[in-house]
Coordinates of C-alpha atoms and ligand atoms in Angstrom, one line a residue:
M23 CA 61.4 70.4 108.2
N24 CA 60.4 74.1 107.7
S25 CA 57.7 75.4 105.5
E26 CA 58.9 76.7 102.1
T27 CA 57.5 79.3 99.8
R28 CA 57.7 78.6 96.1
Q29 CA 56.5 80.3 92.9
C30 CA 53.8 78.5 91.1
Q31 CA 55.0 77.5 87.6
N32 CA 51.6 78.2 86.2
C33 CA 50.1 81.5 87.7
K34 CA 53.6 82.7 89.0
K35 CA 52.0 83.5 92.5
D36 CA 53.8 82.3 95.6
F37 CA 52.5 79.3 97.5
T38 CA 53.5 77.6 100.6
I39 CA 54.5 74.0 101.2
E40 CA 54.0 73.1 104.9
P41 CA 56.1 70.5 106.8
E42 CA 53.0 68.3 106.8
D43 CA 53.0 68.4 103.0
F44 CA 56.6 67.4 102.8
N45 CA 56.0 64.6 105.1
F46 CA 53.1 63.4 102.9
Y47 CA 55.3 63.7 99.6
K48 CA 58.0 61.7 101.4
K49 CA 55.7 59.1 102.6
I50 CA 54.5 58.3 99.1
N51 CA 57.8 59.0 97.4
V52 CA 57.0 61.9 95.1
P53 CA 58.6 65.3 94.7
A54 CA 56.9 68.4 95.9
P55 CA 54.4 70.0 93.3
T56 CA 55.5 73.0 91.1
W57 CA 51.9 74.4 90.7
C58 CA 49.9 76.1 93.5
P59 CA 46.9 74.3 95.1
R60 CA 44.4 76.5 93.2
C61 CA 46.1 75.9 89.8
R62 CA 46.3 72.1 90.6
L63 CA 42.6 72.0 91.4
I64 CA 41.6 73.8 88.2
R65 CA 43.9 71.5 86.2
R66 CA 42.2 68.4 87.8
L67 CA 38.6 69.9 87.1
S68 CA 39.4 70.5 83.4
F69 CA 40.0 66.6 83.1
Q70 CA 36.3 66.1 84.0
N71 CA 33.1 66.6 82.2
T72 CA 30.2 65.4 84.3
W73 CA 27.4 67.7 83.2
N74 CA 27.8 68.4 79.4
L75 CA 26.4 65.5 77.4
Y76 CA 25.8 65.0 73.6
W77 CA 24.8 62.6 71.1
R78 CA 27.4 61.0 69.0
N79 CA 27.9 57.7 67.1
C80 CA 29.8 54.7 68.5
D81 CA 33.1 54.4 66.4
K82 CA 32.8 50.6 66.6
C83 CA 29.2 49.7 66.1
G84 CA 27.8 53.0 64.8
E85 CA 25.0 53.3 67.1
K86 CA 23.9 56.6 68.6
T87 CA 25.2 57.0 72.1
F88 CA 24.9 59.5 75.0
S89 CA 28.3 60.9 75.3
R90 CA 30.6 63.2 77.3
Y91 CA 32.5 63.8 74.1
S92 CA 31.0 66.1 71.5
P93 CA 30.5 64.8 68.0
D94 CA 33.2 67.2 66.6
Q95 CA 35.9 65.7 68.9
K96 CA 38.5 63.8 66.8
I97 CA 39.0 60.9 69.2
Q98 CA 37.6 57.3 69.2
V99 CA 34.6 56.9 71.3
Y100 CA 32.7 53.6 71.8
C101 CA 29.2 53.1 73.3
P102 CA 29.3 51.5 76.7
V103 CA 28.4 48.0 75.2
C104 CA 31.3 48.0 72.9
W105 CA 33.9 49.6 75.3
W106 CA 33.1 47.1 78.1
K107 CA 33.0 44.0 75.8
D108 CA 35.7 41.4 76.6
D109 CA 36.9 41.4 72.8
W110 CA 39.6 44.0 73.5
D111 CA 41.6 45.1 76.5
G112 CA 43.8 47.9 75.4
T113 CA 47.0 45.9 74.9
E114 CA 46.3 46.1 71.1
Y115 CA 47.7 49.7 71.3
A116 CA 50.9 48.6 73.2
M117 CA 53.9 50.9 72.5
D118 CA 57.6 50.3 73.2
Y119 CA 59.1 53.0 75.3
D120 CA 61.6 55.3 73.4
S121 CA 64.1 56.7 75.9
S122 CA 65.1 59.4 73.5
R123 CA 61.7 61.2 73.8
P124 CA 59.8 62.6 76.8
F125 CA 57.7 59.8 78.3
L126 CA 54.5 61.9 78.5
E127 CA 54.8 62.6 74.8
Q128 CA 54.4 58.9 74.3
V129 CA 51.5 58.6 76.7
K130 CA 49.9 61.4 74.7
E131 CA 50.0 59.1 71.6
L132 CA 47.9 56.6 73.6
V133 CA 45.5 59.3 74.6
E134 CA 45.1 60.1 70.9
K135 CA 44.6 56.7 69.5
T136 CA 42.9 54.4 72.2
P137 CA 39.0 54.3 72.3
Y138 CA 37.2 56.1 75.1
V139 CA 33.9 55.1 76.5
S140 CA 31.1 57.6 76.0
T141 CA 30.1 57.9 79.6
N142 CA 32.1 57.1 82.7
N143 CA 29.6 54.9 84.5
L144 CA 30.4 51.7 86.2
H145 CA 28.4 50.3 83.3
S146 CA 27.7 46.7 84.6
S147 CA 26.6 47.9 88.1
N148 CA 23.8 50.2 86.7
K149 CA 20.3 49.1 85.7
N150 CA 18.0 51.0 83.5
C151 CA 20.1 54.0 83.6
D152 CA 20.7 55.0 79.9
Y153 CA 21.0 58.8 80.4
V154 CA 23.3 59.2 83.3
N155 CA 27.1 59.9 83.6
S156 CA 29.7 59.3 86.4
T157 CA 27.2 56.9 88.1
G158 CA 27.5 53.3 89.6
W159 CA 25.4 50.9 91.6
S160 CA 22.2 52.7 90.5
K161 CA 18.9 51.8 89.0
D162 CA 16.1 53.6 87.1
C163 CA 17.8 57.0 87.3
Y164 CA 17.4 59.7 84.5
L165 CA 19.7 62.7 83.7
T166 CA 21.5 62.1 87.0
F167 CA 25.2 62.7 87.2
W168 CA 27.8 61.7 89.7
A169 CA 25.7 59.3 91.6
D170 CA 26.3 56.1 93.4
Y171 CA 23.8 53.6 95.0
C172 CA 20.7 55.6 93.8
D173 CA 17.2 54.5 92.8
N174 CA 14.7 56.4 90.8
V175 CA 16.5 59.7 90.9
Y176 CA 16.0 62.4 88.3
Y177 CA 18.1 65.6 87.4
S178 CA 20.3 65.3 90.4
T179 CA 24.1 65.4 91.1
L180 CA 26.8 64.6 93.6
I181 CA 24.6 62.2 95.3
N182 CA 24.9 58.9 97.2
N183 CA 22.2 56.5 98.4
L184 CA 19.3 58.7 97.3
K185 CA 15.9 57.3 96.4
Y186 CA 12.8 58.5 94.6
S187 CA 14.0 62.1 94.5
S188 CA 14.5 64.8 91.8
D189 CA 16.5 68.1 91.4
C190 CA 18.9 67.6 94.3
I191 CA 22.6 68.3 94.8
R192 CA 24.6 66.6 97.6
G193 CA 21.8 64.4 98.9
Y194 CA 22.9 61.4 100.9
Y195 CA 20.9 58.5 102.4
S196 CA 17.5 60.2 101.8
E197 CA 14.2 59.5 100.2
L198 CA 11.4 61.5 98.5
C199 CA 13.3 64.8 98.3
Y200 CA 12.8 67.6 95.8
E201 CA 14.8 70.8 94.9
S202 CA 17.0 70.6 97.9
I203 CA 20.8 70.7 98.4
G204 CA 23.1 69.4 101.1
F205 CA 21.0 67.0 103.1
S206 CA 21.5 63.6 104.7
K207 CA 19.1 61.1 106.2
C208 CA 16.0 63.1 105.2
Y209 CA 12.5 61.9 104.2
R210 CA 10.3 64.4 102.3
M211 CA 12.6 67.3 102.2
F212 CA 11.6 70.1 99.7
Y213 CA 13.1 73.4 98.6
S214 CA 15.7 73.4 101.4
D215 CA 19.4 73.8 102.0
E216 CA 21.8 72.1 104.3
C217 CA 19.5 70.0 106.5
D218 CA 20.0 66.7 108.1
D219 CA 17.7 64.0 109.8
C220 CA 14.6 65.9 108.9
I221 CA 11.0 64.7 107.9
D222 CA 8.6 66.7 106.0
V223 CA 10.5 69.9 105.9
W224 CA 10.0 72.7 103.3
F225 CA 11.9 75.9 102.5
S226 CA 14.3 75.5 105.4
R227 CA 18.0 75.9 105.9
N228 CA 20.3 74.4 108.5
C229 CA 17.8 72.4 110.4
Y230 CA 18.5 69.3 112.2
N231 CA 16.2 66.5 113.4
C232 CA 13.1 68.6 112.6
Q233 CA 9.7 67.4 111.6
N234 CA 6.9 69.4 109.9
C235 CA 8.5 72.7 109.5
I236 CA 8.2 75.4 106.9
G237 CA 10.5 78.3 106.2
C238 CA 12.6 77.7 109.3
V239 CA 16.3 78.4 110.0
N240 CA 18.8 77.0 112.4
L241 CA 16.3 74.8 114.3
S242 CA 17.2 71.6 116.1
G243 CA 14.5 69.0 117.2
A244 CA 11.7 71.3 116.3
S245 CA 8.2 70.4 115.0
Y246 CA 5.2 72.3 113.7
C247 CA 7.2 75.4 113.1
I248 CA 6.6 78.0 110.4
F249 CA 9.3 80.8 109.9
N250 CA 10.6 79.7 113.3
I251 CA 7.3 80.2 115.1
K252 CA 5.9 77.2 117.0
Y253 CA 2.3 76.2 116.4
T254 CA 0.0 73.5 117.7
K255 CA -0.4 70.4 115.3
E256 CA -4.0 71.7 114.4
E257 CA -2.9 75.4 113.9
Y258 CA 0.0 74.1 111.6
E259 CA -2.2 71.9 109.5
K260 CA -4.6 74.8 109.0
I261 CA -1.8 77.2 107.9
V262 CA -0.3 74.6 105.5
K263 CA -3.6 74.2 103.9
D264 CA -3.8 78.0 103.4
L265 CA -0.3 78.1 102.0
D266 CA -1.4 75.7 99.3
L267 CA 2.0 73.9 98.7
E268 CA 0.5 72.3 95.6
S269 CA 0.4 75.5 93.6
W270 CA 3.3 76.5 91.3
S271 CA 2.9 80.3 91.9
K272 CA 2.4 79.8 95.7
I273 CA 5.6 77.7 95.9
Q274 CA 7.5 80.6 94.1
D275 CA 6.2 83.2 96.5
L276 CA 6.9 81.1 99.5
G277 CA 10.5 80.3 98.2
N278 CA 11.2 84.1 97.9
R279 CA 9.8 84.8 101.3
A280 CA 11.9 82.0 102.9
L281 CA 15.2 83.3 101.1
K282 CA 14.6 86.7 102.8
F283 CA 14.0 85.1 106.1
W284 CA 17.1 83.0 105.9
L285 CA 19.3 86.1 105.5
T286 CA 18.1 87.4 108.8
K287 CA 19.6 84.5 110.8
P288 CA 23.3 83.7 111.2
Y289 CA 25.2 81.3 109.0
R290 CA 28.2 79.1 110.2
A291 CA 31.4 80.4 108.6
Y292 CA 31.7 77.1 106.8
H293 CA 29.5 74.3 105.9
G294 CA 30.1 71.3 108.1
H295 CA 29.0 69.9 111.4
S296 CA 30.3 69.3 114.9
L297 CA 31.3 65.7 114.2
N298 CA 34.4 67.0 112.3
H299 CA 37.7 67.2 114.2
N300 CA 40.5 69.5 113.1
V301 CA 39.3 70.3 109.6
T302 CA 39.4 73.4 107.3
G303 CA 37.6 73.9 104.0
D304 CA 33.9 73.8 103.1
Y305 CA 31.2 71.2 103.0
V306 CA 33.3 69.0 105.2
Y307 CA 31.5 66.2 107.1
T308 CA 32.5 63.5 109.5
S309 CA 36.2 64.1 108.7
K310 CA 39.3 64.5 110.9
N311 CA 42.7 66.0 110.3
S312 CA 41.7 67.2 106.9
K313 CA 42.5 70.5 105.4
E314 CA 41.4 72.9 102.7
S315 CA 38.9 70.4 101.2
Y316 CA 35.7 71.2 99.3
I317 CA 32.8 68.6 99.6
L318 CA 34.5 66.0 101.6
N319 CA 32.6 63.1 103.4
G320 CA 34.5 60.8 105.7
G321 CA 38.0 62.0 105.1
E322 CA 41.0 61.3 107.4
D323 CA 44.4 62.8 107.1
C324 CA 43.5 64.5 103.8
K325 CA 44.3 67.9 102.1
W326 CA 43.0 69.5 99.1
C327 CA 40.5 66.9 98.4
Q328 CA 37.2 67.7 96.5
L329 CA 33.9 66.3 95.6
I330 CA 34.3 63.2 97.8
T331 CA 30.8 62.0 97.9
V332 CA 31.3 58.5 99.1
A333 CA 33.1 57.8 102.4
P334 CA 35.8 56.8 103.5
I335 CA 39.1 58.1 102.2
K336 CA 42.3 58.3 104.0
D337 CA 45.9 59.8 103.4
C338 CA 44.9 61.6 100.3
Y339 CA 46.2 64.9 98.7
D340 CA 44.9 66.7 95.7
Y341 CA 42.1 64.2 95.0
L342 CA 39.0 65.1 93.0
G343 CA 36.3 62.6 93.2
W344 CA 34.9 60.4 94.5
G345 CA 36.0 58.1 97.3
D346 CA 34.2 54.9 98.2
N347 CA 37.2 53.4 100.1
A348 CA 40.2 55.2 98.7
S349 CA 43.7 55.8 100.3
R350 CA 47.0 57.2 99.3
I351 CA 45.6 59.0 96.2
Y352 CA 47.7 61.9 95.0
E353 CA 46.8 64.1 92.0
G354 CA 43.9 61.7 91.2
V355 CA 40.8 62.6 89.2
S356 CA 37.7 60.3 89.1
V357 CA 39.4 57.6 91.2
G358 CA 37.6 55.4 93.7
A359 CA 35.8 52.1 94.6
N360 CA 38.6 50.5 96.4
A361 CA 41.5 52.5 95.1
D362 CA 45.0 52.4 96.8
S363 CA 48.2 54.1 95.8
I364 CA 47.1 56.0 92.7
C365 CA 49.1 59.1 91.5
F366 CA 48.9 61.5 88.5
S367 CA 46.0 59.5 87.2
N368 CA 42.4 59.9 86.0
E369 CA 39.4 57.6 85.6
C370 CA 40.9 54.6 87.5
W371 CA 38.4 52.4 89.2
P372 CA 37.2 50.0 90.6
D373 CA 39.7 47.8 92.6
V374 CA 42.8 49.6 91.5
F375 CA 46.3 49.6 93.0
N376 CA 49.6 51.3 92.5
L377 CA 49.0 53.3 89.2
Q378 CA 50.9 56.3 88.0
Y379 CA 50.2 58.3 84.9
C380 CA 47.3 56.2 83.9
S381 CA 44.1 57.3 82.3
W382 CA 41.3 54.8 82.2
S383 CA 43.1 51.9 83.8
I384 CA 40.1 50.0 84.8
S385 CA 40.7 47.4 87.6
G386 CA 44.4 47.8 86.9
K387 CA 47.2 47.1 89.4
N388 CA 50.9 48.1 89.0
N389 CA 50.6 50.1 85.7
F390 CA 52.5 53.1 84.5
G391 CA 51.6 55.4 81.7
C392 CA 48.7 53.3 80.4
V393 CA 45.5 54.7 78.7
N394 CA 42.3 52.7 78.1
L395 CA 43.6 49.5 79.5
K396 CA 41.2 47.0 81.2
K397 CA 42.1 44.6 83.9
K398 CA 45.8 44.4 83.4
Q399 CA 48.9 44.6 85.6
Y400 CA 52.6 45.3 85.1
C401 CA 52.0 47.3 81.9
I402 CA 53.8 50.3 80.6
L403 CA 52.3 52.3 77.6
N404 CA 49.8 49.4 77.4
K405 CA 52.6 46.9 76.8
Q406 CA 52.7 43.8 79.0
Y407 CA 55.9 43.1 80.9
S408 CA 56.9 40.5 83.6
K409 CA 56.9 41.8 87.1
E410 CA 60.8 42.0 87.1
E411 CA 61.0 43.8 83.7
Y412 CA 58.2 46.2 84.7
L413 CA 59.9 47.4 87.9
I414 CA 63.3 47.9 86.1
L415 CA 61.7 49.9 83.3
R416 CA 59.5 51.9 85.6
E417 CA 62.6 53.1 87.6
K418 CA 64.4 54.0 84.4
I419 CA 61.4 56.0 83.0
I420 CA 61.0 57.9 86.3
E421 CA 64.6 58.8 86.2
D422 CA 64.4 59.9 82.5
M423 CA 61.2 62.0 83.4
K424 CA 63.3 63.8 86.1
K425 CA 65.9 64.9 83.4
N426 CA 63.8 65.1 80.2
P427 CA 60.5 66.7 80.9
Y428 CA 57.4 67.0 78.7
I429 CA 57.2 70.8 77.6
D430 CA 53.7 72.0 76.7
K431 CA 52.8 74.5 74.0
I432 CA 53.3 77.5 76.3
G433 CA 56.5 76.3 77.8
R434 CA 55.5 74.8 81.2
K435 CA 57.6 71.8 82.1
F436 CA 56.2 68.5 83.4
Y437 CA 58.8 66.6 85.2
Y438 CA 58.0 63.4 87.1
G439 CA 55.7 64.4 90.0
E440 CA 53.3 66.5 88.0
F441 CA 49.8 65.6 86.9
F442 CA 49.1 65.4 83.2
P443 CA 49.5 68.6 81.1
L444 CA 46.3 70.5 80.3
E445 CA 46.5 69.5 76.6
F446 CA 45.9 65.8 77.6
S447 CA 42.4 66.6 78.7
E448 CA 39.7 65.7 76.2
F449 CA 37.5 68.6 77.3
A450 CA 37.2 72.3 76.3
Y451 CA 37.5 74.5 79.4
N452 CA 33.9 75.7 79.2
K453 CA 32.5 72.2 78.8
S454 CA 34.6 70.7 81.6
N455 CA 33.8 70.8 85.3
A456 CA 36.3 73.6 85.8
I457 CA 34.0 76.2 84.4
R458 CA 31.4 75.2 87.1
F459 CA 33.7 76.3 90.0
F460 CA 36.2 78.7 88.3
K461 CA 34.6 81.0 85.8
K462 CA 37.1 82.3 82.9
T463 CA 36.4 84.2 79.8
K464 CA 37.4 82.5 76.5
E465 CA 40.3 84.8 76.3
E466 CA 41.6 84.0 79.7
A467 CA 41.2 80.2 79.2
L468 CA 43.0 80.3 75.8
A469 CA 45.8 82.3 77.2
E470 CA 46.3 79.8 80.0
G471 CA 46.6 76.9 77.4
F472 CA 43.0 75.6 77.6
V473 CA 40.8 74.8 74.7
W474 CA 37.3 76.6 74.2
D475 CA 34.4 75.2 72.4
D476 CA 31.9 77.7 71.0
S477 CA 29.5 75.2 69.5
E478 CA 25.9 75.4 70.7
K479 CA 23.7 72.2 71.0
F480 CA 20.9 71.7 68.7
N481 CA 17.6 72.7 70.2
G482 CA 14.2 71.6 69.0
K483 CA 11.2 73.9 68.4
P484 CA 8.9 74.3 71.3
T485 CA 5.3 73.0 71.2
M486 CA 4.3 74.9 74.4
K487 CA 5.4 77.7 76.7
S488 CA 6.1 76.8 80.2
S489 CA 3.8 79.7 81.4
N490 CA 1.0 77.7 80.0
L491 CA 1.8 74.7 82.2
P492 CA -1.0 73.7 84.7
E493 CA -0.7 75.2 88.1
R494 CA -1.1 71.9 89.8
I495 CA 0.0 68.4 89.1
E496 CA -3.6 67.1 89.3
D497 CA -4.4 69.0 86.2
V498 CA -1.6 67.4 84.2
D499 CA -2.4 64.4 82.1
E500 CA 0.1 62.1 80.2
S501 CA 0.0 64.2 76.9
I502 CA 2.5 66.5 78.6
L503 CA 5.2 63.8 77.9
K504 CA 5.0 64.6 74.2
E505 CA 5.4 68.3 74.7
A506 CA 8.6 70.3 74.0
I507 CA 8.3 73.0 76.6
E508 CA 10.0 76.4 76.3
C509 CA 12.0 77.2 79.4
I510 CA 10.7 80.3 81.0
N511 CA 14.3 81.4 81.6
C512 CA 16.6 80.5 78.8
G513 CA 14.2 79.7 76.0
R514 CA 15.6 76.3 75.3
T515 CA 13.1 73.5 75.2
Y516 CA 12.8 70.5 77.6
N517 CA 10.6 67.5 78.2
I518 CA 9.0 65.9 81.2
A519 CA 10.2 62.4 81.7
K520 CA 7.6 59.7 82.6
G521 CA 9.4 58.7 85.9
E522 CA 9.6 62.5 86.8
L523 CA 5.9 62.9 86.2
D524 CA 5.1 59.8 88.3
L525 CA 7.4 61.2 91.2
L526 CA 5.8 64.7 91.1
R527 CA 2.3 63.0 91.3
K528 CA 3.4 61.0 94.2
L529 CA 4.8 64.2 96.0
N530 CA 1.9 66.2 94.8
L531 CA 4.3 69.0 93.3
P532 CA 3.8 71.1 90.2
L533 CA 5.8 70.6 87.0
P534 CA 9.0 72.7 86.8
H535 CA 8.8 75.8 84.6
E536 CA 12.5 75.9 83.7
C537 CA 14.6 73.4 81.9
P538 CA 16.9 71.2 83.7
K539 CA 20.1 73.1 82.9
C540 CA 18.7 76.3 84.4
R541 CA 17.4 74.4 87.4
E542 CA 20.9 72.8 87.9
N543 CA 22.7 76.1 87.5
K544 CA 20.3 77.8 90.1
R545 CA 21.0 75.0 92.6
F546 CA 24.7 75.4 92.2
E547 CA 24.3 79.2 92.7
R548 CA 22.9 78.3 96.2
M549 CA 26.3 76.8 97.1
T550 CA 29.6 78.6 97.9
M551 CA 32.6 77.9 95.7
P552 CA 35.8 76.3 96.5
K553 CA 37.6 79.5 97.7
L554 CA 38.2 80.5 101.3
Y555 CA 38.3 84.2 102.4
D556 CA 39.7 85.8 105.6
R557 CA 36.9 87.6 107.3
K558 CA 35.6 88.5 110.6
C559 CA 32.8 86.9 112.6
D560 CA 29.8 89.1 112.6
K561 CA 29.3 88.7 116.3
C562 CA 32.5 88.5 118.1
G563 CA 34.9 89.9 115.4
I564 CA 37.5 87.2 115.5
E565 CA 39.1 86.2 112.1
V566 CA 37.6 83.2 110.4
R567 CA 38.2 81.4 107.2
S568 CA 35.0 81.3 105.3
S569 CA 33.8 80.5 101.8
Y570 CA 31.5 83.5 102.2
A571 CA 33.2 86.5 100.8
P572 CA 33.2 89.5 103.2
D573 CA 30.9 91.5 101.0
R574 CA 28.2 88.9 100.8
P575 CA 24.8 89.7 102.7
E576 CA 24.8 86.6 105.0
I577 CA 25.5 87.1 108.6
I578 CA 28.5 84.9 109.3
Y579 CA 29.4 83.5 112.8
C580 CA 32.5 81.7 113.9
E581 CA 32.0 78.2 115.1
K582 CA 32.0 79.3 118.9
C583 CA 29.3 82.1 118.4
Y584 CA 27.3 79.8 116.1
Q585 CA 27.2 77.0 118.8
Q586 CA 26.4 79.5 121.5
E587 CA 23.5 81.1 119.8
V588 CA 22.1 78.4 117.6
F589 CA 22.8 74.9 119.1
Ligands
ZN15 ZN1 49.2 78.8 90.5
ZN16 ZN1 29.0 50.5 70.0
ZN17 ZN1 16.5 77.0 80.7
ZN18 ZN1 32.4 84.8 116.8

């Protein structure tokens, strides 16, 4: 089969479907997509809201609940206790299929009338994690989002097996880390980017297997180095003492110095490591035969997979979050924890099999077009059928969907084989995960059929300015827990959490002067976005695919030059 160029139904730009793609679509028995890869990714992202949380009341018990849905949204939202209770399973909302109307129009009725859970945590697997979202198998975590198997973690996201840490993104199998992104198997890692197997490393980038290093770049197996200069243990300890890593203002100065030093040393064209085989994309680790992905851990035979934080996944295309043993996922959003053969579905986990057009089918098997349905199989529109009835009706609906598509409000057609229309998402564009990776103005988003939310969250009056915070943690007492601190950057107020204070004391680090939102935004700015550019290697000049745009200040090397010069 040859590659084919088609016009994206959404952005009207041409995109290519490769022979390998056709093989995949054939293998899982779905038609080729009508939207281009970029539009498909933005569509999936618009169905998630990991980072914008609100207070609203449970529509069942009335209790105040931490929620991904704003209080103005006119949908039913239950608190986790009410939603996960066994006194309902979703079949109460069962509908008969009406073959005279588009099928997805009927699914939308279920989207509008079934109750959603306020946060998408694997509720029963978490302990003492009241203020988390998209989290499972974790304990004692606070304002931590998209986390699995974590313990005592604060203000962190996209993490897995992280312990006693705060303010991190993409941290895996590590402990006692602070204000760091992209690290694995590290112990005491501070203010650093993209390091693995390190101990006691500060302000460093791209270091592997290093110990006791500060401000270093591209080192492997080093110890007692400061700005890439080797010292004796005694000299190092003396300099560390003079650097005064306990002081807030010294830490700011050192951070700025390190950033300037980082820019003098080459960057690999993409974020990944040499354990990959035949991959393209960015932030790809321990993967093989996987293309055009972004944050992929342990992928095999995958394409266009994003935010896969828990390995492994296999045979997946267009899959956004989060893995933990998933296979044959296509156009899936927030699917994982033993998931197999899931298409055009969101929020389906754990132990799910053979679902299509499902939203919130929890531990479901063989369901089609079901919404907020728990532990059921052979259901269509939340109605229970026998296996034989189910298979016959499912085939009939698929044939109907091929002839009678859902048409959205701006005329885009959704035949069988497309993910849900944008208007099925519960989230405004600017509150969804899409805004994090693809900036759009309100006008652009509305023109493309997204919703926009102008509301601002309530913010309390400050009781102190962050500029008046003590310079060192040793000068902080418990009364700080009662203060509403004004963020030095955005002016919003924030608090210090008890566990956060205990951790900072343990690490001997000063209190943060910015609110958690500003800190999180700044960390994301340290990462590249899911877009690849064609540019040249700054050393040998060959063409490379890189997430660093050609006009950025970093020195970018192709894999060969990077390995020759660095490792
Ligand atoms: Zn497009
Ligand atoms: Zn409730
Ligand atoms: Zn702020
Ligand atoms: Zn090169």
